[in-house]
Short mmCIF file of C-alpha atoms in Angstrom, two decimals:
data_model
loop_
_atom_site.label_atom_id
_atom_site.label_comp_id
_atom_site.label_asym_id
_atom_site.label_seq_id
_atom_site.Cartn_x
_atom_site.Cartn_y
_atom_site.Cartn_z
CA ASP O 964 121.44 -170.36 125.49
CA GLY O 965 124.18 -168.67 123.31
CA PHE O 966 124.21 -165.70 125.52
CA LEU O 967 127.86 -166.09 126.80
CA PRO O 968 130.89 -165.54 124.65
CA LYS O 969 132.26 -168.79 123.18
CA ARG O 970 135.38 -168.56 125.37
CA LEU O 971 133.53 -169.17 128.46
CA THR O 972 131.75 -172.15 127.17
CA ARG O 973 134.86 -173.84 125.78
CA ILE O 974 135.18 -177.46 127.42
CA HIS O 975 138.57 -178.56 128.84
CA ALA O 976 139.68 -181.46 126.47
CA GLN O 977 140.89 -183.58 129.36
CA PHE O 978 138.47 -182.81 132.13
CA GLY O 979 135.51 -181.98 130.12
CA THR O 980 134.75 -178.68 132.09
CA PRO O 981 134.41 -175.16 131.21
CA THR O 982 137.63 -174.09 132.66
CA LEU O 983 137.48 -170.29 132.18
CA ALA O 984 133.77 -170.09 133.23
CA LEU O 985 134.68 -172.07 136.45
CA LEU O 986 137.68 -169.78 137.16
CA LEU O 987 135.55 -166.59 136.69
CA GLY O 988 132.79 -168.01 138.95
CA SER O 989 135.31 -168.85 141.49
CA ILE O 990 136.74 -165.38 141.56
CA THR O 991 133.23 -163.89 141.82
CA TYR O 992 132.40 -166.20 144.63
CA SER O 993 135.61 -165.13 146.33
CA LEU O 994 134.79 -161.59 145.93
CA LEU O 995 131.30 -162.05 147.51
CA ALA O 996 133.02 -163.91 150.54
CA LEU O 997 134.49 -160.57 151.58
CA PHE O 998 130.86 -159.40 152.59
CA ASP O 999 129.28 -160.25 155.72
CA PHE O 1000 126.09 -162.24 155.82
CA THR O 1001 123.90 -159.23 156.23
CA GLN O 1002 125.33 -157.39 153.29
CA LEU O 1003 124.85 -160.68 151.08
CA LEU O 1004 121.27 -160.68 152.09
CA ILE O 1005 120.91 -156.94 151.23
CA ILE O 1006 122.58 -157.69 147.71
CA TYR O 1007 120.28 -160.63 147.18
CA SER O 1008 117.06 -158.81 148.36
CA TRP O 1009 117.84 -155.85 146.11
CA PHE O 1010 118.55 -158.35 143.15
CA GLN O 1011 115.32 -160.10 143.66
CA MET O 1012 113.06 -157.23 144.46
CA SER O 1013 114.35 -155.11 141.61
CA SER O 1014 113.99 -158.08 139.31
CA ASN O 1015 110.17 -158.47 140.47
CA ILE O 1016 109.78 -154.85 139.44
CA LEU O 1017 111.46 -155.29 135.99
CA LEU O 1018 109.39 -158.34 135.42
CA TYR O 1019 106.35 -156.29 135.92
CA ALA O 1020 107.73 -153.44 133.82
CA ASN O 1021 108.44 -156.02 131.05
CA VAL O 1022 104.78 -157.44 131.30
CA TRP O 1023 103.54 -154.02 131.08
CA ALA O 1024 105.75 -153.12 127.90
CA MET O 1025 104.65 -156.40 126.28
CA ARG O 1026 101.01 -155.82 126.83
CA ARG O 1027 101.58 -152.70 124.77
CA THR O 1028 104.06 -153.95 121.97
CA HIS O 1029 102.53 -157.42 121.67
CA ALA O 1030 98.90 -156.89 122.27
CA ASP O 1031 97.57 -159.42 119.88
CA LEU O 1032 99.53 -162.52 121.05
CA PRO O 1033 97.48 -165.30 122.47
CA ARG O 1034 97.80 -165.67 126.39
CA PRO O 1035 96.89 -168.81 128.47
CA PHE O 1036 95.29 -166.50 131.02
CA LYS O 1037 94.47 -162.97 131.41
CA ILE O 1038 94.32 -160.56 134.30
CA PRO O 1039 90.72 -159.23 134.36
CA PHE O 1040 89.83 -155.47 134.11
CA GLY O 1041 92.39 -154.55 131.45
CA LYS O 1042 95.19 -151.99 132.61
CA PRO O 1043 93.49 -151.00 135.79
CA GLY O 1044 93.50 -154.71 136.84
CA MET O 1045 97.00 -155.34 136.02
CA PHE O 1046 98.08 -152.11 137.76
CA LEU O 1047 96.23 -153.19 140.98
CA ALA O 1048 97.70 -156.73 140.69
CA MET O 1049 101.19 -155.32 140.49
CA ILE O 1050 100.88 -152.77 143.44
CA PRO O 1051 101.22 -155.18 146.42
CA THR O 1052 104.48 -156.72 144.97
CA CYS O 1053 106.01 -153.39 144.13
CA LEU O 1054 105.05 -151.98 147.50
CA ILE O 1055 106.43 -154.99 149.30
CA ALA O 1056 109.80 -154.73 147.23
CA LEU O 1057 110.16 -151.04 147.89
CA VAL O 1058 109.63 -151.71 151.75
CA ALA O 1059 112.14 -154.57 151.52
CA MET O 1060 114.55 -152.65 149.63
CA GLY O 1061 114.04 -149.45 152.03
CA SER O 1062 114.57 -151.60 155.09
CA THR O 1063 117.89 -152.61 154.14
CA LEU O 1064 119.15 -149.03 154.24
CA TRP O 1065 118.92 -149.04 158.13
CA GLN O 1066 121.30 -150.50 160.50
CA GLU O 1067 120.25 -150.63 164.29
CA GLY O 1068 117.68 -147.75 163.73
CA GLU O 1069 120.03 -145.35 161.92
CA PHE O 1070 120.44 -144.71 158.02
CA ASP O 1071 123.47 -146.36 156.72
CA PRO O 1072 125.11 -145.08 153.61
CA THR O 1073 127.31 -147.99 153.19
CA GLN O 1074 124.23 -150.06 152.58
CA VAL O 1075 123.22 -147.60 149.83
CA VAL O 1076 126.44 -148.00 148.22
CA ILE O 1077 126.40 -151.79 148.36
CA ALA O 1078 122.89 -151.95 146.85
CA ALA O 1079 123.62 -149.38 144.19
CA LEU O 1080 126.84 -151.28 143.20
CA ALA O 1081 124.87 -154.63 143.18
CA LEU O 1082 122.10 -153.05 140.88
CA VAL O 1083 124.56 -151.20 138.58
CA SER O 1084 126.59 -154.51 138.15
CA GLY O 1085 123.73 -155.97 136.04
CA PRO O 1086 123.87 -153.52 133.40
CA VAL O 1087 127.58 -153.48 133.63
CA VAL O 1088 128.12 -157.15 133.03
CA TYR O 1089 125.21 -157.37 130.22
CA PHE O 1090 126.97 -154.68 128.08
CA GLY O 1091 130.39 -156.18 128.66
CA VAL O 1092 129.05 -159.68 127.60
CA LYS O 1093 127.69 -157.79 124.52
CA VAL O 1094 131.32 -156.18 123.96
CA LEU O 1095 133.06 -159.64 124.56
CA LYS O 1096 130.69 -161.24 122.26
CA ARG O 1097 131.22 -158.72 119.48
CA LEU O 1098 134.94 -159.28 120.04
CA ALA O 1099 134.82 -163.01 119.94
CA SER O 1100 132.85 -163.04 116.69
CA LYS O 1101 135.84 -161.02 115.15
CA ASP O 1102 138.23 -163.36 116.75
CA PRO O 1103 139.67 -165.94 114.25
CA ILE O 1104 140.52 -168.54 116.94
#
C-alpha cells in the first residue's frame, strides 16, 4: 500500500523475503511473548474495542465532511439514527475495556498501564513511520 518505508519492503536478493520486515516482526512477537495470556487478551481487546470506537468516529466525521458522496446503504433517521446504531457497540466496548482493569475483583493499575501503553503505541508507530518515510525519501540509496 506504500505506507511502510521502502527499507521495510526491500526483498532479499537470494531468498526473496522482506528481511528487515521479518526481523522487526520477530522482535515485536518476541516482546509480546513476555506477556502472559491474560495480558495479551487485554491488549487485543483494547485494540479491537478502540478501533471500533474510532471507526464510528470516522463514520461520523465522514458524514459531515463528505455528505454528498453516494452510499450503497443509509442508516435511517439521519444523525439520531446513526447515533442510536452506535450506542450498543460503544457501550459493549466500554464495558469490555473496563472489565479488563479488574483482577480477582480488585482494581489492577498494572492492567491500566498495559492497556494505555498498547493504545499509545498506535500513534507512536504512526508518527514514527511518517518520520521514517520522510527520512527515506531524502535518502539517496
